[in-house]
Structure formats: C-alpha cells, structure tokens
Amino acid sequence: MKQTLLVKHAVGGRMFIDSDKQAVPYSVVQHGEGWKFTVSIPWSGAIEELLACKNELNVFIFQEFDDQPTLKTWYYVKDGSVEYDSDQASLTIIADSRIEYYPHLYSS
Amino acid sequence: MIKVFPAASRYSADLGWLRSHPSFSFGEYYDPNRTGFSVMRVCNDDYLAPGRGFGAHPHSDMEIVSIVLNGQIRHEDNLGNSVVSSFGEVQRMSAGSGVIHTEFNASAEEELRLLQLWFMPKERGVTPSYEASRFDTGKLHNALLPVVSDESSEQVAWIGQNMTIYLSKLEQGKQLSYAPGSKDRKLFLYIIEGQLGAHGETLAAGDTAHIEQVSDLELTAAEQAFFMLIDLP
C-alpha cells in the first residue's frame, strides 16, 4: 500500500506539500475528537504560503492499494489550527473532522 | 468608483477538455493582486467538453454557485444529491464543514458553459447543504432578476452570505439602474455577452468591473447584453 500526504490550497488546489514528491516524515494521530498531523519539513516559500492560507487548506491522505480501489481521506481544518515550529522544523495541523471516500463510487 | 478588468487581461487555461477564464487567482494561476473582491473568491467562466468534468473532490467553508449558460451540468455529492441542470437553473452548495462532490458535463454531444462562483460564508463550520433552483428566463428581459440571495424565494436560491446575484438580458439602447442598500456595498459586474455601459465605462463580453462607493448604478446596453451583477457586503 502506498500512502501519500497532500496539503493543498482549497481555492483552486495549489499544492503546498506532496509527500510523493518530497520525502517528509509525518504522523497523524487522534487528537480529541479530531486528528493531529505532525510533519517534519524545512522552512520554505511553500510553507510560508501554506501558513498564509491556513484557513483555506485541504489536507488529504491517499491510500493506493494493489488489489482494491484508492481510498481518499479528506480532513477538515476549521479554524486554521496550523503552526510551524522553526526550531524543530515541524509543521502541526489540527483537523476537526474527516471524510473518507472512494472516487470510483462517484459517476463520471 | 469603477475599476474595469478587460477580458484580454484575464488568465486563460486550455486543458483540451476544459477552457477556463478565471477572474481571480485559481489553481496554478496565482496573482496576489487578484485573489478576490469583497467575499468573492472565484469567478470562473468554464467551457467543458462533452462528458468531461471534475471528479470527486472536497469543499469546505465556501458558498459555491454554478450558473449554467449553455448545455447541462450533472452534480453528485456525498449528501445524496444527483442533479442535472441546464440554462435557467442554478446550483448552490454551502460546503460548511465539508462535502465531497463531482461536476460533469451531462451531455455526450454538447459543450457546457457555466459560471463557477465561490464566496466566503458568513459563518464557518455550518452543516453542508445543496440546492438546485430554477428561474423564469423570460424575466431576464430588460430587468435585473435575482437568482441567488440570502433573501431567498421560490425562484431564488438561498446563500449563506449577505449578498444577491442578479442576471439580466438588456436590449440595445435600454437602460437599468441599480441602487445598492448603502454606499458601503460592493458591486461585481460580469459581461456574459454583448456590450454594456456602466458608470461611464463600456464593457464587452468577458470584462469584469469592481464598483464601490456608488449610490445609483446606471447600466445601458451599447448592444444586446447578457450580464451578471452581484451585490456584495
């Protein structure tokens, strides 16, 4: 199974983080009723833009399998709970809720 | 005060199956000076090839309006809605805490042209909702017809923002005037077809105008004009 973390701008889809293109260690754990992402990533212009757009983020985990359809999980970041720790080179994102969906189940 | 953005100054994208003319930054097109107007964030004039469209994707905390100009759009979402709309119909989605949806050209033969409009909501985190409404296209004639508003009615879709979207088809030489509730309101004008005079400027198809501090807006059709006027906070 291949798992990819994506963080995109919700208005039009500008990509800020794509773990498929940039090796970024990350974890996602239950945090209260939501989820907490911790991403080890160096400071960059993309992170600066991400923080500027922290109220308009789409956060995804894509899980691609050999023997079953891709599962996409989208996380809702309601109040811009997004912080960057320069000392740790670590980005934290708190998501309030999530929706899992299989794209192939929607008609095309 | 009126600021005109000519169609020729707009970014355009041609992906083969999609020709898009965004008035504001969208996707890979990013201009920090053109990210929106008032609560309006997106105004895309899109042409979709038959059978093609946007696969399943999420939205949140955005009021999204699709106005079909030609052809048919099929919307499907995780709320259980599956709706086909054509000219004379409007789709409104309040994305709130999150919705997954698709949008496709429902026709196998005809191109789809639609206006995709996104607005920041008055309130974040609301329960997602969707609505398709139908307006009387005959009432567009020489009048400003409200089609989406926070003051909704049978033929006016509701929206979670203090705003109203009007459509109009104005005959050559005819005039309309619009008085926003106060001079603090902002007006967004988009010419779909034809030529329209507004506040001393002449706008052609694809042109947009941002209008502020106006108590009475005079609109005159230099030639038969089909246009959209949005009254914003």
Short mmCIF file of C-alpha atoms in Angstrom, two decimals:
data_model
loop_
_atom_site.label_atom_id
_atom_site.label_comp_id
_atom_site.label_asym_id
_atom_site.label_seq_id
_atom_site.Cartn_x
_atom_site.Cartn_y
_atom_site.Cartn_z
CA MET A 1 0.00 0.00 0.00
CA LYS A 2 1.27 3.44 -0.91
CA GLN A 3 0.23 6.34 1.31
CA THR A 4 0.57 9.99 0.32
CA LEU A 5 0.04 13.16 2.34
CA LEU A 6 -1.15 16.18 0.40
CA VAL A 7 -1.77 19.69 1.67
CA LYS A 8 -3.33 21.98 -0.91
CA HIS A 9 -4.94 25.38 -1.11
CA ALA A 10 -8.70 24.88 -1.06
CA VAL A 11 -9.19 27.65 -3.64
CA GLY A 12 -8.04 26.08 -6.86
CA GLY A 13 -5.74 23.40 -5.49
CA ARG A 14 -2.26 24.96 -5.32
CA MET A 15 -0.02 22.27 -3.83
CA PHE A 16 1.95 23.06 -0.65
CA ILE A 17 3.01 19.57 0.47
CA ASP A 18 3.12 16.38 -1.58
CA SER A 19 4.87 13.55 0.26
CA ASP A 20 5.14 11.67 -3.03
CA LYS A 21 7.45 14.37 -4.40
CA GLN A 22 9.21 15.50 -1.23
CA ALA A 23 10.19 12.97 1.43
CA VAL A 24 8.57 14.40 4.55
CA PRO A 25 8.27 12.21 7.63
CA TYR A 26 4.84 12.73 9.12
CA SER A 27 2.42 11.26 11.59
CA VAL A 28 -1.31 11.56 12.09
CA VAL A 29 -2.88 10.65 15.42
CA GLN A 30 -6.27 11.00 17.05
CA HIS A 31 -6.46 14.33 18.88
CA GLY A 32 -9.60 14.70 20.97
CA GLU A 33 -12.44 14.33 18.51
CA GLY A 34 -10.16 15.30 15.64
CA TRP A 35 -6.71 14.48 14.27
CA LYS A 36 -3.26 15.94 14.68
CA PHE A 37 -0.73 15.98 11.85
CA THR A 38 2.94 16.48 12.60
CA VAL A 39 5.10 16.97 9.52
CA SER A 40 8.89 17.29 9.59
CA ILE A 41 9.61 19.76 6.83
CA PRO A 42 12.15 22.57 6.38
CA TRP A 43 11.01 26.15 6.09
CA SER A 44 10.33 27.22 2.51
CA GLY A 45 8.26 29.60 0.44
CA ALA A 46 5.61 26.88 0.14
CA ILE A 47 5.32 26.65 3.95
CA GLU A 48 5.08 30.44 4.17
CA GLU A 49 2.22 30.38 1.63
CA LEU A 50 0.58 27.47 3.42
CA LEU A 51 0.54 29.44 6.68
CA ALA A 52 -0.86 32.47 4.86
CA CYS A 53 -3.70 30.26 3.63
CA LYS A 54 -4.22 28.33 6.88
CA ASN A 55 -7.97 28.98 6.89
CA GLU A 56 -8.29 27.51 3.41
CA LEU A 57 -6.45 24.19 3.43
CA ASN A 58 -7.38 20.83 2.02
CA VAL A 59 -5.47 18.06 3.78
CA PHE A 60 -5.59 14.56 2.28
CA ILE A 61 -4.24 11.09 2.85
CA PHE A 62 -4.40 8.96 -0.29
CA GLN A 63 -4.07 5.21 0.17
CA GLU A 64 -3.37 3.30 -3.03
CA PHE A 65 -3.63 -0.49 -2.98
CA ASP A 66 -2.64 -3.20 -5.43
CA ASP A 67 -5.85 -5.15 -5.04
CA GLN A 68 -8.52 -2.56 -4.23
CA PRO A 69 -9.52 0.95 -5.25
CA THR A 70 -7.79 4.03 -3.92
CA LEU A 71 -9.20 5.37 -0.66
CA LYS A 72 -9.02 9.12 -0.15
CA THR A 73 -9.43 10.73 3.26
CA TRP A 74 -10.03 14.45 3.43
CA TYR A 75 -9.52 16.33 6.69
CA TYR A 76 -11.43 19.46 7.66
CA VAL A 77 -9.27 22.16 9.25
CA LYS A 78 -11.91 24.52 10.58
CA ASP A 79 -10.19 27.33 12.41
CA GLY A 80 -6.77 27.44 10.87
CA SER A 81 -5.15 25.41 13.67
CA VAL A 82 -1.86 25.32 11.79
CA GLU A 83 1.53 26.19 13.31
CA TYR A 84 5.15 25.94 12.29
CA ASP A 85 7.96 25.39 14.82
CA SER A 86 11.13 26.78 13.28
CA ASP A 87 13.38 25.22 15.94
CA GLN A 88 12.01 21.75 15.28
CA ALA A 89 11.35 22.33 11.56
CA SER A 90 7.95 20.88 12.26
CA LEU A 91 4.50 21.73 10.96
CA THR A 92 1.44 20.93 13.08
CA ILE A 93 -2.07 20.80 11.67
CA ILE A 94 -5.15 20.09 13.78
CA ALA A 95 -8.15 18.76 11.85
CA ASP A 96 -11.65 18.82 13.29
CA SER A 97 -13.20 16.02 11.25
CA ARG A 98 -12.66 13.92 8.16
CA ILE A 99 -14.48 12.27 5.28
CA GLU A 100 -13.33 9.04 3.67
CA TYR A 101 -14.35 8.47 0.05
CA TYR A 102 -13.71 6.18 -2.86
CA PRO A 103 -13.60 8.31 -6.02
CA HIS A 104 -14.64 5.39 -8.24
CA LEU A 105 -18.02 5.21 -6.48
CA TYR A 106 -18.98 8.57 -7.97
CA SER A 107 -20.23 8.60 -11.53
CA SER A 108 -18.07 10.20 -14.20
CA MET B 1 -15.60 54.32 -8.32
CA ILE B 2 -15.39 51.68 -11.02
CA LYS B 3 -12.40 49.55 -11.95
CA VAL B 4 -12.65 47.60 -15.18
CA PHE B 5 -10.73 44.39 -15.85
CA PRO B 6 -10.81 43.73 -19.60
CA ALA B 7 -11.27 40.16 -20.78
CA ALA B 8 -7.89 40.33 -22.53
CA SER B 9 -6.16 40.89 -19.18
CA ARG B 10 -7.58 37.68 -17.73
CA TYR B 11 -5.62 34.49 -17.35
CA SER B 12 -6.92 31.66 -19.52
CA ALA B 13 -6.27 27.94 -19.32
CA ASP B 14 -6.88 25.41 -22.08
CA LEU B 15 -6.61 21.78 -20.95
CA GLY B 16 -8.32 20.43 -24.03
CA TRP B 17 -11.37 19.17 -22.15
CA LEU B 18 -11.61 22.42 -20.17
CA ARG B 19 -11.23 26.02 -21.24
CA SER B 20 -11.31 28.25 -18.20
CA HIS B 21 -11.28 32.01 -17.80
CA PRO B 22 -10.82 32.83 -14.11
CA SER B 23 -11.33 36.41 -12.96
CA PHE B 24 -9.35 35.70 -9.79
CA SER B 25 -6.38 33.52 -8.84
CA PHE B 26 -7.27 29.86 -9.17
CA GLY B 27 -5.18 26.71 -9.27
CA GLU B 28 -1.77 27.23 -10.78
CA TYR B 29 -2.70 30.79 -11.72
CA TYR B 30 -1.76 32.96 -8.78
CA ASP B 31 -1.67 36.74 -8.78
CA PRO B 32 -1.55 38.20 -5.26
CA ASN B 33 -3.29 41.31 -6.59
CA ARG B 34 -6.24 39.32 -7.92
CA THR B 35 -7.39 36.97 -5.18
CA GLY B 36 -10.94 38.19 -4.82
CA PHE B 37 -13.31 41.07 -4.34
CA SER B 38 -15.18 41.51 -1.06
CA VAL B 39 -16.26 37.97 -0.07
CA MET B 40 -16.00 36.75 -3.67
CA ARG B 41 -13.06 34.43 -4.25
CA VAL B 42 -13.75 32.68 -7.55
CA CYS B 43 -15.41 33.64 -10.82
CA ASN B 44 -14.55 31.10 -13.48
CA ASP B 45 -16.16 31.16 -16.91
CA ASP B 46 -15.69 27.49 -17.83
CA TYR B 47 -16.28 25.54 -21.03
CA LEU B 48 -16.34 21.76 -20.54
CA ALA B 49 -16.15 19.23 -23.34
CA PRO B 50 -19.00 16.71 -23.66
CA GLY B 51 -18.91 14.06 -20.92
CA ARG B 52 -15.94 15.64 -19.15
CA GLY B 53 -15.73 17.28 -15.74
CA PHE B 54 -14.33 17.44 -12.26
CA GLY B 55 -14.01 14.14 -10.36
CA ALA B 56 -14.75 13.63 -6.69
CA HIS B 57 -13.20 16.39 -4.59
CA PRO B 58 -13.95 18.18 -1.29
CA HIS B 59 -15.02 21.68 -0.40
CA SER B 60 -15.42 23.39 2.96
CA ASP B 61 -16.47 26.79 4.27
CA MET B 62 -17.35 28.20 0.89
CA GLU B 63 -20.64 29.16 -0.73
CA ILE B 64 -20.45 27.75 -4.26
CA VAL B 65 -22.80 28.74 -7.07
CA SER B 66 -22.90 27.21 -10.55
CA ILE B 67 -24.88 29.07 -13.20
CA VAL B 68 -25.38 27.14 -16.42
CA LEU B 69 -25.16 29.31 -19.54
CA ASN B 70 -25.23 26.57 -22.19
CA GLY B 71 -25.51 22.80 -22.03
CA GLN B 72 -26.11 20.64 -18.97
CA ILE B 73 -24.23 20.04 -15.74
CA ARG B 74 -24.55 16.97 -13.56
CA HIS B 75 -23.79 17.41 -9.86
CA GLU B 76 -23.40 14.49 -7.47
CA ASP B 77 -22.37 14.64 -3.80
CA ASN B 78 -21.95 12.62 -0.63
CA LEU B 79 -25.12 14.20 0.78
CA GLY B 80 -27.09 12.06 -1.67
CA ASN B 81 -27.82 14.69 -4.31
CA SER B 82 -27.61 13.85 -8.01
CA VAL B 83 -28.98 16.65 -10.16
CA VAL B 84 -28.77 17.70 -13.82
CA SER B 85 -29.25 21.42 -14.52
CA SER B 86 -29.42 23.46 -17.71
CA PHE B 87 -29.87 27.12 -18.67
CA GLY B 88 -32.43 28.71 -16.37
CA GLU B 89 -31.21 26.72 -13.40
CA VAL B 90 -28.74 27.45 -10.61
CA GLN B 91 -26.95 25.11 -8.24
CA ARG B 92 -25.91 26.38 -4.81
CA MET B 93 -23.80 24.44 -2.34
CA SER B 94 -22.92 25.59 1.17
CA ALA B 95 -19.82 23.49 1.80
CA GLY B 96 -19.64 24.23 5.54
CA SER B 97 -17.83 21.51 7.47
CA GLY B 98 -17.20 19.52 4.31
CA VAL B 99 -18.78 17.96 1.26
CA ILE B 100 -17.46 15.68 -1.49
CA HIS B 101 -18.86 16.26 -4.95
CA THR B 102 -18.42 15.83 -8.68
CA GLU B 103 -19.41 18.07 -11.57
CA PHE B 104 -19.59 16.81 -15.14
CA ASN B 105 -20.94 17.88 -18.48
CA ALA B 106 -24.06 15.70 -18.60
CA SER B 107 -24.20 15.75 -22.39
CA ALA B 108 -22.30 13.39 -24.68
CA GLU B 109 -22.51 15.87 -27.56
CA GLU B 110 -22.95 19.46 -26.38
CA GLU B 111 -20.33 21.71 -24.80
CA LEU B 112 -21.16 23.01 -21.32
CA ARG B 113 -20.58 26.64 -20.40
CA LEU B 114 -21.03 27.62 -16.79
CA LEU B 115 -20.07 30.30 -14.32
CA GLN B 116 -18.44 28.88 -11.20
CA LEU B 117 -18.71 31.38 -8.34
CA TRP B 118 -17.28 30.96 -4.84
CA PHE B 119 -17.94 33.21 -1.86
CA MET B 120 -16.67 33.15 1.70
CA PRO B 121 -19.56 32.30 4.00
CA LYS B 122 -20.98 34.47 6.74
CA GLU B 123 -20.49 31.58 9.15
CA ARG B 124 -17.89 28.80 9.08
CA GLY B 125 -18.46 25.18 10.01
CA VAL B 126 -22.15 25.01 9.16
CA THR B 127 -23.88 21.79 8.16
CA PRO B 128 -23.33 21.30 4.41
CA SER B 129 -26.33 21.84 2.17
CA TYR B 130 -27.19 21.80 -1.52
CA GLU B 131 -29.99 23.31 -3.57
CA ALA B 132 -30.91 23.49 -7.24
CA SER B 133 -33.32 26.23 -8.25
CA ARG B 134 -34.99 27.30 -11.45
CA PHE B 135 -35.76 30.85 -12.59
CA ASP B 136 -38.05 32.15 -15.32
CA THR B 137 -35.70 33.03 -18.20
CA GLY B 138 -38.36 35.34 -19.65
CA LYS B 139 -37.95 37.57 -16.60
CA LEU B 140 -34.32 38.31 -17.55
CA HIS B 141 -35.60 40.58 -20.31
CA ASN B 142 -34.78 44.24 -19.53
CA ALA B 143 -34.78 43.57 -15.79
CA LEU B 144 -32.38 42.64 -13.01
CA LEU B 145 -33.53 39.20 -11.93
CA PRO B 146 -32.29 37.93 -8.55
CA VAL B 147 -31.33 34.25 -8.84
CA VAL B 148 -29.34 33.72 -5.62
CA SER B 149 -29.72 35.65 -2.37
CA ASP B 150 -29.74 35.38 1.41
CA GLU B 151 -33.32 36.56 0.97
CA SER B 152 -34.47 33.53 -0.97
CA SER B 153 -37.81 32.71 -2.54
CA GLU B 154 -39.25 30.03 -4.80
CA GLN B 155 -37.10 31.01 -7.80
CA VAL B 156 -34.17 32.45 -5.84
CA ALA B 157 -31.66 30.04 -4.32
CA TRP B 158 -30.60 30.77 -0.75
CA ILE B 159 -26.96 31.54 0.07
CA GLY B 160 -25.17 31.81 3.40
CA GLN B 161 -23.80 35.29 2.84
CA ASN B 162 -25.26 38.80 2.80
CA MET B 163 -25.40 39.13 -0.99
CA THR B 164 -27.53 38.82 -4.11
CA ILE B 165 -26.69 37.62 -7.62
CA TYR B 166 -28.69 39.18 -10.46
CA LEU B 167 -28.83 38.18 -14.12
CA SER B 168 -30.16 40.35 -16.92
CA LYS B 169 -30.58 40.45 -20.69
CA LEU B 170 -30.80 44.06 -21.78
CA GLU B 171 -31.87 45.12 -25.26
CA GLN B 172 -29.68 47.53 -27.20
CA GLY B 173 -30.31 51.09 -26.06
CA LYS B 174 -32.27 50.07 -22.96
CA GLN B 175 -31.27 51.26 -19.51
CA LEU B 176 -31.50 49.90 -15.99
CA SER B 177 -30.49 51.41 -12.72
CA TYR B 178 -29.49 49.68 -9.51
CA ALA B 179 -29.34 51.24 -6.08
CA PRO B 180 -27.40 49.16 -3.54
CA GLY B 181 -28.69 49.32 0.01
CA SER B 182 -25.81 51.60 1.03
CA LYS B 183 -22.69 53.14 -0.49
CA ASP B 184 -20.63 50.66 1.50
CA ARG B 185 -21.88 47.79 -0.63
CA LYS B 186 -19.60 46.47 -3.37
CA LEU B 187 -20.82 45.54 -6.84
CA PHE B 188 -19.25 42.99 -9.17
CA LEU B 189 -20.25 43.15 -12.81
CA TYR B 190 -19.54 40.44 -15.39
CA ILE B 191 -20.47 40.71 -19.06
CA ILE B 192 -21.50 37.33 -20.42
CA GLU B 193 -22.40 38.54 -23.91
CA GLY B 194 -22.70 41.88 -25.71
CA GLN B 195 -21.67 45.35 -24.58
CA LEU B 196 -22.80 47.29 -21.55
CA GLY B 197 -22.19 50.84 -20.38
CA ALA B 198 -21.72 51.23 -16.63
CA HIS B 199 -20.76 54.34 -14.68
CA GLY B 200 -19.06 55.96 -17.69
CA GLU B 201 -17.25 52.82 -18.87
CA THR B 202 -18.14 50.45 -21.71
CA LEU B 203 -17.64 46.77 -21.01
CA ALA B 204 -17.56 43.96 -23.55
CA ALA B 205 -18.03 40.20 -23.24
CA GLY B 206 -15.69 38.72 -20.64
CA ASP B 207 -14.95 42.07 -19.00
CA THR B 208 -15.47 42.49 -15.27
CA ALA B 209 -15.85 45.57 -13.12
CA HIS B 210 -15.41 46.20 -9.41
CA ILE B 211 -17.70 49.03 -8.34
CA GLU B 212 -17.56 50.76 -4.97
CA GLN B 213 -18.98 53.86 -3.28
CA VAL B 214 -21.85 54.16 -5.74
CA SER B 215 -25.37 55.03 -4.63
CA ASP B 216 -27.01 54.53 -8.02
CA LEU B 217 -25.55 52.46 -10.85
CA GLU B 218 -26.79 53.21 -14.37
CA LEU B 219 -26.48 50.37 -16.87
CA THR B 220 -27.03 50.92 -20.59
CA ALA B 221 -26.84 48.28 -23.31
CA ALA B 222 -24.50 49.54 -26.04
CA GLU B 223 -25.62 46.41 -27.84
CA GLN B 224 -27.78 43.50 -26.68
CA ALA B 225 -26.14 42.50 -23.41
CA PHE B 226 -26.37 39.47 -21.11
CA PHE B 227 -24.69 40.21 -17.79
CA MET B 228 -24.40 39.30 -14.11
CA LEU B 229 -24.42 41.84 -11.29
CA ILE B 230 -23.52 40.77 -7.74
CA ASP B 231 -24.29 42.94 -4.71
CA LEU B 232 -21.69 42.14 -2.01
CA PRO B 233 -21.00 43.26 1.55
#
